[in-house]
């Protein structure tokens, strides 16, 4: 497939093709603009198929007329391995459960691949495995296949975990990043930036104390609860790496719509805001691991909102904006001082190895 015929993936409108002289940089793993360039110029042309081309959190496949599956995979390289509110094990389970859930699928099974560094303490591994099992039980899924490799000391940072998940999509259910429509309402399930700031704090790089905890959590029960009360859910996405801003940009491009948000309505905890202000971060770009964006039909928005608020991981749900026809592919934000600004996707890398 030629470059010009390539479909856009996750909102990468103008992918910058990598030349043979380029080298991979940390930003290629940011989940932002560079990641999208890498995917659209390297992986998508090589592996091209409809599931991948859709550019959603999981690939949708239909092995027979009555079965629709969502499949997603994610590698976890977070450092440090333990942080307030979670650890690499909980993250590895929740990250994949959530990506499968974002197509409206009911996640059922996970595989887990471990890359262990020679010298890793068995006690550390034990703690991480037990955290993974606790997260799997909470999500109601089973880890049914696995793999272990060990590399020499210095060739990995303690351990890396890859998880792959499979979930079933109810017949007739259609949820995807390309399905936002003008008039839809944008709901966010709670405060942003908690995960990124908690991991940063755990690195001891802040120079001051903060009590921010990661929001890492399985969101499949929250998704199931809203699908039970509404058939007007059009898009679901968990704003992980690249943050809320990047996810909204992906959706705006995929759907060919404009998403407008109101800065005042976006929940950010005071402690997260304080760290962001001190370090010059914009919370819109900081990673979350237990939040979702739901873009829904206007007539169902209040029902969905009140349903979400009854769920433990949706208590802080709020309406943050709506969908307009144009300018297509844009995210606009009404700021606190009453101006409107363009919110772009993350450029470069802000916090490497955040998940
Ligand atoms: Mg995702």
Tab-separated table of N, CA and C and ligand atoms in Angstrom, residues 56-58 74 95 98-99 102 237-240 247, ligand 1:
chain	number	residue	atom	x	y	z
A	56	UNK	N	-8.327	1.895	16.965
A	56	UNK	CA	-8.922	1.953	18.301
A	56	UNK	C	-8.007	1.317	19.343
A	57	UNK	N	-8.458	1.325	20.608
A	57	UNK	CA	-7.659	0.774	21.697
A	57	UNK	C	-7.486	-0.738	21.573
A	58	UNK	N	-8.433	-1.385	20.896
A	58	UNK	CA	-8.356	-2.830	20.670
A	58	UNK	C	-8.730	-3.082	19.211
A	74	UNK	N	-0.442	-4.934	25.255
A	74	UNK	CA	0.238	-3.780	25.842
A	74	UNK	C	1.478	-4.264	26.589
A	95	UNK	N	-4.375	-2.205	32.315
A	95	UNK	CA	-4.152	-1.545	31.022
A	95	UNK	C	-4.812	-2.315	29.888
A	98	UNK	N	-8.707	-2.617	30.226
A	98	UNK	CA	-9.356	-1.361	29.839
A	98	UNK	C	-9.368	-1.168	28.320
A	99	UNK	N	-8.263	-1.481	27.658
A	99	UNK	CA	-8.248	-1.310	26.206
A	99	UNK	C	-9.271	-2.224	25.526
A	102	UNK	N	-12.776	-0.763	25.940
A	102	UNK	CA	-13.087	0.483	25.232
A	102	UNK	C	-13.799	0.259	23.894
A	237	UNK	N	-12.885	5.694	25.420
A	237	UNK	CA	-11.418	5.661	25.310
A	237	UNK	C	-10.811	5.955	26.669
A	238	UNK	N	-9.754	5.210	27.011
A	238	UNK	CA	-9.061	5.520	28.268
A	238	UNK	C	-7.864	6.424	27.955
A	239	UNK	N	-7.861	7.613	28.509
A	239	UNK	CA	-6.787	8.559	28.174
A	239	UNK	C	-5.509	8.247	28.950
A	240	UNK	N	-4.722	7.316	28.429
A	240	UNK	CA	-3.500	6.875	29.128
A	240	UNK	C	-2.329	7.762	28.696
A	247	UNK	N	-5.961	11.768	23.565
A	247	UNK	CA	-7.097	10.886	23.262
A	247	UNK	C	-8.211	11.635	22.547
B	1	LIG	MG1	-6.221	2.871	25.620
